[in-house]
Short mmCIF file of C-alpha atoms and ligand atoms in Angstrom, two decimals:
data_model
loop_
_atom_site.label_atom_id
_atom_site.label_comp_id
_atom_site.label_asym_id
_atom_site.label_seq_id
_atom_site.Cartn_x
_atom_site.Cartn_y
_atom_site.Cartn_z
CA UNK C 25 -14.23 -5.21 105.25
CA UNK C 26 -10.86 -6.71 106.85
CA UNK C 27 -9.04 -9.48 105.22
CA UNK C 28 -6.40 -11.76 106.69
CA UNK C 29 -3.60 -13.97 105.26
CA UNK C 30 -1.33 -16.12 107.54
CA UNK C 31 2.31 -16.68 107.19
CA UNK C 32 3.81 -19.46 109.07
CA UNK C 33 7.77 -20.04 108.72
CA UNK C 34 10.19 -21.74 111.04
CA UNK C 35 10.89 -18.42 112.59
CA UNK C 36 7.56 -16.72 113.14
CA UNK C 37 3.79 -16.82 112.54
CA UNK C 38 2.23 -13.56 111.73
CA UNK C 39 -0.80 -12.12 109.61
CA UNK C 40 -1.03 -9.80 106.98
CA UNK C 41 -4.09 -7.65 107.29
CA UNK C 42 -5.72 -5.79 104.51
CA UNK C 43 -8.53 -3.24 104.37
CA UNK C 44 -9.61 0.38 104.27
CA UNK C 45 -9.28 2.26 107.24
CA UNK C 46 -7.78 -0.60 109.57
CA UNK C 47 -4.68 1.08 110.83
CA UNK C 48 -5.92 2.48 114.08
CA UNK C 49 -7.51 -0.88 115.13
CA UNK C 50 -4.75 -3.11 113.98
CA UNK C 51 -2.09 -1.22 115.62
CA UNK C 52 -3.95 -1.09 118.71
CA UNK C 53 -4.40 -4.51 118.91
CA UNK C 54 -0.64 -5.65 117.80
CA UNK C 55 0.70 -2.98 120.41
CA UNK C 56 -1.42 -4.31 123.07
CA UNK C 57 -0.36 -7.79 122.38
CA UNK C 58 3.19 -6.69 122.46
CA UNK C 59 2.31 -4.65 125.77
CA UNK C 60 4.20 -1.68 124.38
CA UNK C 61 4.21 1.71 126.20
CA UNK C 62 6.83 3.24 123.80
CA UNK C 63 7.18 2.69 119.85
CA UNK C 64 9.68 3.94 117.26
CA UNK C 65 8.38 4.98 113.99
CA UNK C 66 10.59 4.85 110.84
CA UNK C 67 8.41 6.57 108.24
CA UNK C 68 8.84 7.74 104.67
CA UNK C 69 8.97 11.72 104.83
CA UNK C 70 6.39 12.12 102.11
CA UNK C 71 4.06 9.68 103.93
CA UNK C 72 4.67 11.46 107.14
CA UNK C 73 3.77 14.89 105.65
CA UNK C 74 0.51 13.50 104.16
CA UNK C 75 -0.71 11.05 106.87
CA UNK C 76 0.70 12.34 110.04
CA UNK C 77 -2.66 12.50 111.76
CA UNK C 78 -3.64 8.94 110.59
CA UNK C 79 -0.26 7.55 111.79
CA UNK C 80 -0.37 9.25 115.38
CA UNK C 81 -3.93 8.85 116.07
CA UNK C 82 -3.96 5.49 117.71
CA UNK C 83 -0.65 6.04 119.59
CA UNK C 84 -1.91 9.07 121.10
CA UNK C 85 -5.26 7.61 121.90
CA UNK C 86 -3.61 4.66 123.74
CA UNK C 87 -1.10 6.85 125.50
CA UNK C 88 1.93 5.28 123.74
CA UNK C 89 5.32 7.28 123.54
CA UNK C 90 6.64 7.55 120.16
CA UNK C 91 9.38 9.14 118.43
CA UNK C 92 9.93 9.26 114.81
CA UNK C 93 12.73 9.03 111.99
CA UNK C 94 12.00 10.39 108.49
CA UNK C 95 13.33 8.52 105.61
CA UNK C 96 14.04 10.76 102.65
CA UNK C 97 12.10 9.87 99.52
CA UNK C 98 13.91 7.62 96.91
CA UNK C 99 16.11 4.69 96.04
CA UNK C 100 19.37 6.44 97.33
CA UNK C 101 17.74 5.98 100.87
CA UNK C 102 18.60 2.39 100.71
CA UNK C 103 22.11 3.00 101.92
CA UNK C 104 24.43 2.15 104.46
CA UNK C 105 24.50 5.68 105.84
CA UNK C 106 20.68 5.68 106.10
CA UNK C 107 20.79 2.24 107.80
CA UNK C 108 23.30 3.75 110.65
CA UNK C 109 21.07 6.86 110.92
CA UNK C 110 18.18 4.63 111.74
CA UNK C 111 20.20 2.59 114.15
CA UNK C 112 21.64 5.79 115.77
CA UNK C 113 17.94 7.02 116.11
CA UNK C 114 16.77 3.71 117.82
CA UNK C 115 19.77 3.26 120.00
CA UNK C 116 20.08 6.97 121.06
CA UNK C 117 16.17 6.76 121.71
CA UNK C 118 16.87 3.99 124.23
CA UNK C 119 15.32 0.94 122.36
CA UNK C 120 14.94 -2.15 124.36
CA UNK C 121 14.59 -5.87 123.27
CA UNK C 122 10.80 -5.69 123.41
CA UNK C 123 10.18 -2.10 121.97
CA UNK C 124 8.36 -2.28 118.66
CA UNK C 125 9.62 -0.59 115.66
CA UNK C 126 7.09 0.54 113.19
CA UNK C 127 7.94 0.89 109.61
CA UNK C 128 5.64 3.06 107.37
CA UNK C 129 6.20 3.67 103.71
CA UNK C 130 6.92 1.88 100.47
CA UNK C 131 9.64 -0.64 99.32
CA UNK C 132 12.70 1.69 100.08
CA UNK C 133 11.59 2.70 103.67
CA UNK C 134 10.15 -0.81 104.30
CA UNK C 135 13.35 -2.71 103.48
CA UNK C 136 15.66 -0.10 105.13
CA UNK C 137 13.56 0.13 108.50
CA UNK C 138 13.13 -3.44 108.59
CA UNK C 139 16.83 -3.93 108.27
CA UNK C 140 17.57 -1.85 111.08
CA UNK C 141 14.90 -3.61 113.33
CA UNK C 142 16.49 -6.91 112.42
CA UNK C 143 19.79 -5.70 113.25
CA UNK C 144 19.34 -3.55 116.53
CA UNK C 145 19.95 -5.40 119.63
CA UNK C 146 19.90 -8.53 117.14
CA UNK C 147 16.18 -7.90 116.38
CA UNK C 148 13.16 -6.16 118.00
CA UNK C 149 9.51 -6.68 117.19
CA UNK C 150 8.70 -5.11 113.76
CA UNK C 151 5.51 -4.01 112.35
CA UNK C 152 5.39 -3.27 108.67
CA UNK C 153 2.72 -0.55 107.57
CA UNK C 154 3.14 -0.72 103.57
CA UNK C 155 1.71 2.55 102.21
CA UNK C 156 2.16 1.79 98.42
CA UNK C 157 0.47 -0.81 96.19
CA UNK C 158 3.92 -2.74 95.50
CA UNK C 159 4.85 -2.81 98.96
CA UNK C 160 1.28 -4.12 99.93
CA UNK C 161 1.29 -6.95 97.39
CA UNK C 162 4.94 -7.81 97.51
CA UNK C 163 7.84 -6.09 99.67
CA UNK C 164 6.29 -5.73 103.00
CA UNK C 165 5.54 -9.39 103.13
CA UNK C 166 7.76 -12.36 103.51
CA UNK C 167 10.77 -10.89 105.66
CA UNK C 168 13.44 -9.59 102.86
CA UNK C 169 15.00 -6.50 104.40
CA UNK C 170 17.98 -4.84 102.83
CA UNK C 171 19.82 -1.76 101.48
CA UNK C 172 21.73 -1.48 98.31
CA UNK C 173 25.62 -1.59 97.53
CA UNK C 174 27.53 0.36 95.05
CA UNK C 175 27.95 -2.96 93.02
CA UNK C 176 24.16 -3.63 93.11
CA UNK C 177 20.65 -3.55 94.44
CA UNK C 178 19.69 -5.55 97.72
CA UNK C 179 22.98 -6.90 98.25
CA UNK C 180 23.30 -6.44 101.98
CA UNK C 181 20.49 -7.58 104.16
CA UNK C 182 18.61 -10.07 106.30
CA UNK C 183 15.62 -12.51 106.40
CA UNK C 184 13.62 -11.17 109.30
CA UNK C 185 9.83 -11.81 109.70
CA UNK C 186 7.53 -9.16 110.86
CA UNK C 187 5.26 -9.35 113.93
CA UNK C 188 2.48 -8.14 111.79
CA UNK C 189 1.89 -6.37 108.35
CA UNK C 190 -0.93 -3.81 108.10
CA UNK C 191 -2.19 -2.79 104.76
CA UNK C 192 -4.51 0.10 104.94
CA UNK C 193 -5.76 1.17 101.73
CA UNK C 194 -6.51 4.80 102.96
CA UNK C 195 -2.58 5.47 102.20
CA UNK C 196 -3.38 4.73 98.48
CA UNK C 197 -5.35 7.92 98.27
CA UNK C 198 -2.51 9.78 97.72
CA UNK C 199 -0.23 7.54 95.80
CA UNK C 200 1.53 9.13 92.91
CA UNK C 201 0.16 8.07 89.43
CA UNK C 202 3.52 6.36 88.50
CA UNK C 203 3.31 4.11 91.67
CA UNK C 204 0.21 2.44 90.58
CA UNK C 205 1.79 0.67 87.64
CA UNK C 206 4.75 -0.14 89.81
CA UNK C 207 2.60 -2.07 92.10
CA UNK C 208 0.50 -3.59 89.03
CA UNK C 209 3.39 -5.38 87.50
CA UNK C 210 3.84 -7.22 90.72
CA UNK C 211 0.31 -8.23 90.68
CA UNK C 212 0.49 -9.41 87.18
CA UNK C 213 3.33 -11.53 88.30
CA UNK C 214 1.07 -13.32 90.60
CA UNK C 215 -1.19 -14.04 87.54
CA UNK C 216 1.59 -15.35 85.38
CA UNK C 217 3.12 -17.71 87.94
CA UNK C 218 -0.01 -18.96 90.04
CA UNK C 219 -3.56 -17.66 89.46
CA UNK C 220 -4.89 -16.52 86.20
CA UNK C 221 -7.93 -14.96 87.94
CA UNK C 222 -5.55 -12.21 88.90
CA UNK C 223 -5.48 -11.11 85.29
CA UNK C 224 -9.31 -10.43 85.09
CA UNK C 225 -9.19 -9.11 88.60
CA UNK C 226 -6.74 -6.45 87.48
CA UNK C 227 -8.99 -5.23 84.93
CA UNK C 228 -10.18 -2.78 87.56
CA UNK C 229 -7.12 -0.73 86.79
CA UNK C 230 -8.27 -0.35 82.98
CA UNK C 231 -11.53 1.48 84.04
CA UNK C 232 -9.86 5.18 83.49
CA UNK C 233 -7.03 6.09 85.67
CA UNK C 234 -5.51 2.99 87.67
CA UNK C 235 -5.67 5.08 90.79
CA UNK C 236 -9.52 5.20 90.42
CA UNK C 237 -9.81 1.39 90.80
CA UNK C 238 -12.77 0.34 92.62
CA UNK C 239 -11.74 0.14 96.51
CA UNK C 240 -13.43 -3.16 97.63
CA UNK C 241 -12.31 -4.90 94.45
CA UNK C 242 -8.87 -3.46 94.97
CA UNK C 243 -8.92 -4.63 98.58
CA UNK C 244 -9.87 -8.11 97.63
CA UNK C 245 -7.15 -8.17 94.99
CA UNK C 246 -4.49 -7.14 97.22
CA UNK C 247 -5.47 -9.81 99.70
CA UNK C 248 -5.48 -12.43 96.99
CA UNK C 249 -1.78 -11.35 96.18
CA UNK C 250 -0.89 -11.27 99.84
CA UNK C 251 -2.31 -14.71 100.32
CA UNK C 252 -0.35 -16.11 97.35
CA UNK C 253 2.70 -14.63 98.66
CA UNK C 254 1.99 -15.90 102.05
CA UNK C 255 1.65 -19.42 100.89
CA UNK C 256 4.89 -19.44 99.03
CA UNK C 257 7.00 -17.67 101.88
CA UNK C 258 5.43 -20.11 104.38
CA UNK C 259 6.57 -23.12 102.15
CA UNK C 260 10.23 -21.56 101.41
CA UNK C 261 11.22 -18.69 103.48
CA UNK C 262 14.80 -18.51 102.43
CA UNK C 263 14.10 -19.09 98.71
CA UNK C 264 15.75 -22.21 98.33
CA UNK C 265 13.05 -23.30 96.11
CA UNK C 266 9.72 -22.17 94.92
CA UNK C 267 9.97 -18.61 96.47
CA UNK C 268 12.36 -17.84 93.49
CA UNK C 269 9.03 -17.95 91.24
CA UNK C 270 8.35 -14.58 92.71
CA UNK C 271 11.32 -13.35 90.70
CA UNK C 272 9.55 -13.92 87.39
CA UNK C 273 10.65 -11.36 84.91
CA UNK C 274 13.30 -9.86 87.56
CA UNK C 275 16.37 -11.08 85.84
CA UNK C 276 15.61 -8.79 82.69
CA UNK C 277 14.31 -6.17 84.99
CA UNK C 278 17.37 -5.82 87.20
CA UNK C 279 19.46 -5.57 84.28
CA UNK C 280 17.22 -2.61 82.68
CA UNK C 281 16.97 -0.74 86.18
CA UNK C 282 20.74 -1.01 86.46
CA UNK C 283 21.27 0.40 82.80
CA UNK C 284 18.88 3.10 83.39
CA UNK C 285 20.51 4.22 86.43
CA UNK C 286 17.62 3.19 88.82
CA UNK C 287 16.01 6.46 87.73
CA UNK C 288 14.62 6.43 84.14
CA UNK C 289 12.86 3.28 84.42
CA UNK C 290 10.70 2.32 87.50
CA UNK C 291 10.91 -1.44 89.09
CA UNK C 292 7.48 -1.84 87.92
CA UNK C 293 8.03 -0.63 84.23
CA UNK C 294 11.28 -2.95 84.29
CA UNK C 295 9.28 -6.03 85.56
CA UNK C 296 6.63 -5.54 83.08
CA UNK C 297 9.05 -5.70 80.12
CA UNK C 298 11.21 -8.48 81.93
CA UNK C 299 8.04 -10.84 81.93
CA UNK C 300 7.31 -10.19 78.44
CA UNK C 301 11.11 -11.27 77.67
CA UNK C 302 10.92 -14.13 79.86
CA UNK C 303 7.57 -15.41 77.89
CA UNK C 304 9.64 -15.27 74.98
CA UNK C 305 12.48 -17.11 76.43
CA UNK C 306 10.10 -19.65 77.67
CA UNK C 307 8.98 -20.21 73.93
CA UNK C 308 12.50 -20.49 73.04
CA UNK C 309 14.09 -22.70 75.72
CA UNK C 310 11.22 -24.67 76.96
CA UNK C 311 9.12 -24.94 73.59
CA UNK C 312 6.22 -23.63 75.55
CA UNK C 313 3.23 -22.67 73.36
CA UNK C 314 1.60 -19.40 74.11
CA UNK C 315 0.35 -18.89 70.55
CA UNK C 316 1.81 -15.67 70.65
CA UNK C 317 -0.60 -14.31 73.00
CA UNK C 318 -0.05 -12.63 76.38
CA UNK C 319 -2.51 -11.78 79.03
CA UNK C 320 -0.23 -8.82 79.92
CA UNK C 321 -1.09 -7.10 76.56
CA UNK C 322 -4.22 -5.35 77.78
CA UNK C 323 -2.20 -3.48 80.54
CA UNK C 324 0.47 -2.21 78.17
CA UNK C 325 -1.26 0.90 77.37
CA UNK C 326 -0.89 1.86 81.29
CA UNK C 327 2.94 1.90 80.89
CA UNK C 328 4.54 5.09 79.36
CA UNK C 329 8.38 4.29 79.03
CA UNK C 330 10.75 7.05 78.94
CA UNK C 331 13.62 4.90 77.69
CA UNK C 332 14.42 4.42 74.07
CA UNK C 333 16.09 1.26 72.77
CA UNK C 334 19.04 3.48 71.17
CA UNK C 335 19.83 4.32 74.80
CA UNK C 336 20.38 0.66 75.83
CA UNK C 337 23.51 -1.38 75.37
CA UNK C 338 22.88 -5.04 74.82
CA UNK C 339 26.50 -5.86 75.72
CA UNK C 340 26.08 -4.23 79.25
CA UNK C 341 22.46 -5.53 79.88
CA UNK C 342 23.99 -9.24 79.41
CA UNK C 343 26.78 -8.12 81.74
CA UNK C 344 24.35 -6.88 84.32
CA UNK C 345 22.53 -10.14 84.14
CA UNK C 346 25.63 -12.16 84.92
CA UNK C 347 26.23 -10.17 87.99
CA UNK C 348 22.43 -10.43 89.39
CA UNK C 349 22.81 -11.86 92.86
CA UNK C 350 20.29 -14.51 92.13
CA UNK C 351 22.76 -16.05 89.72
CA UNK C 352 24.28 -19.11 91.56
CA UNK C 353 26.88 -20.31 89.03
CA UNK C 354 28.42 -19.25 85.54
CA UNK C 355 25.20 -19.83 83.76
CA UNK C 356 22.29 -17.74 83.49
CA UNK C 357 19.17 -18.83 85.64
CA UNK C 358 15.61 -17.54 84.72
CA UNK C 359 12.27 -18.30 86.07
CA UNK C 360 10.39 -19.30 82.91
CA UNK C 361 6.98 -20.70 82.24
CA UNK C 362 6.09 -24.04 80.85
CA UNK C 363 2.69 -22.88 80.71
CA UNK C 364 0.93 -20.03 82.19
CA UNK C 365 0.76 -20.55 86.17
CA UNK C 366 3.55 -23.23 85.61
CA UNK C 367 6.84 -21.52 86.36
CA UNK C 368 10.10 -23.60 86.50
CA UNK C 369 13.79 -22.31 87.17
CA UNK C 370 15.79 -22.86 84.23
CA UNK C 371 19.46 -22.71 83.40
CA UNK C 372 20.03 -21.02 80.06
CA UNK C 373 23.11 -21.54 78.02
CA UNK C 374 21.75 -20.49 74.74
CA UNK C 375 22.73 -16.82 74.50
CA UNK C 376 21.06 -16.43 70.90
CA UNK C 377 17.65 -17.35 72.75
CA UNK C 378 18.45 -14.55 75.31
CA UNK C 379 19.22 -12.08 72.66
CA UNK C 380 15.89 -12.77 71.11
CA UNK C 381 14.10 -12.30 74.38
CA UNK C 382 15.87 -8.90 74.93
CA UNK C 383 14.75 -7.93 71.38
CA UNK C 384 11.13 -8.49 72.44
CA UNK C 385 11.86 -5.77 74.89
CA UNK C 386 13.55 -3.41 72.54
CA UNK C 387 10.35 -3.97 70.32
CA UNK C 388 8.22 -2.60 73.10
CA UNK C 389 10.26 0.29 73.79
CA UNK C 390 9.88 1.28 70.04
CA UNK C 391 5.98 1.02 70.56
CA UNK C 392 4.02 4.23 71.14
CA UNK C 393 1.73 3.24 73.79
N1 LIG E 409 10.02 -10.01 96.18
C1 LIG E 409 10.30 -11.35 95.97
C2 LIG E 409 10.64 -11.97 97.48
O1 LIG E 409 10.23 -11.27 98.38
O2 LIG E 409 10.89 -13.11 97.39
#
């Protein structure tokens, strides 16, 4: 079974294809359309060691020349140094304007490789092959590329839409345990801002280990999320409006990630907590009435936080919120909920309310899962 979501922006029209075992066929079809006889692969080194055969099979079958660059595992690879290395690999390999770059990996490799593809020769065809749940439902879709700077995450980059996104669930067979909750948070985010059905669909992660989720239902859920994102990006490619809703929970999350050195708390863990805080803030600022209930609650048991409240400084967390790149003025801006699935962008001046929202996060960090 293969699912397809379409993205139509001013700069491009492309599809996000999702299914189990679809890589070979999808890659062959994209490379045929592009009339490619040579491709460059930028691949997460762990994914390469586990899936080299899966990746190279179709290229060998079609007689396509390829060379590969391996991206070291971890957030540190979203650096200017790695970006230059990718460019060196592409340029010294003789890349031309019509030579596709295939980027295979999770969010780090995806953002880095796509940024290199967008910059080399002012842009070459890019095929995104996300291999983590998070990349399949979020980061590989919508054309955000980038690297980090010492002053913050994702501060250097471009909007550059791919030629195609191919999400083959076969890659998820080797996904490390912690990566499942990383992706789950972004899935739940679509439940909060857009489609309540996502919460019940996500119950597939609650039946034992999240990695054991039923594959056909998982494929459907990934496609549902990809379709929501496709729809939003199609209407607001450059985040001047509703694309910002995709940052629900992220203002708190980015501060938490920075405070914990991008290591002791994963993006997904931070986003889960950030969404709880954003709900509290919505109650305080917009008088939203959730009756103290959250559909995020059943998933709480899947998160094993390694950080305690005592390790966090409220003062620093607030400072980091003020330095978030999503901020457009001196006030703090949040995605809040008028009610479930009704997000709004809100400028918040009441720092007491923000402090209360942080207390909700601290309360969770005290809880035993
Ligand atoms: N991850 C949020 C966005 O792509 O806009």
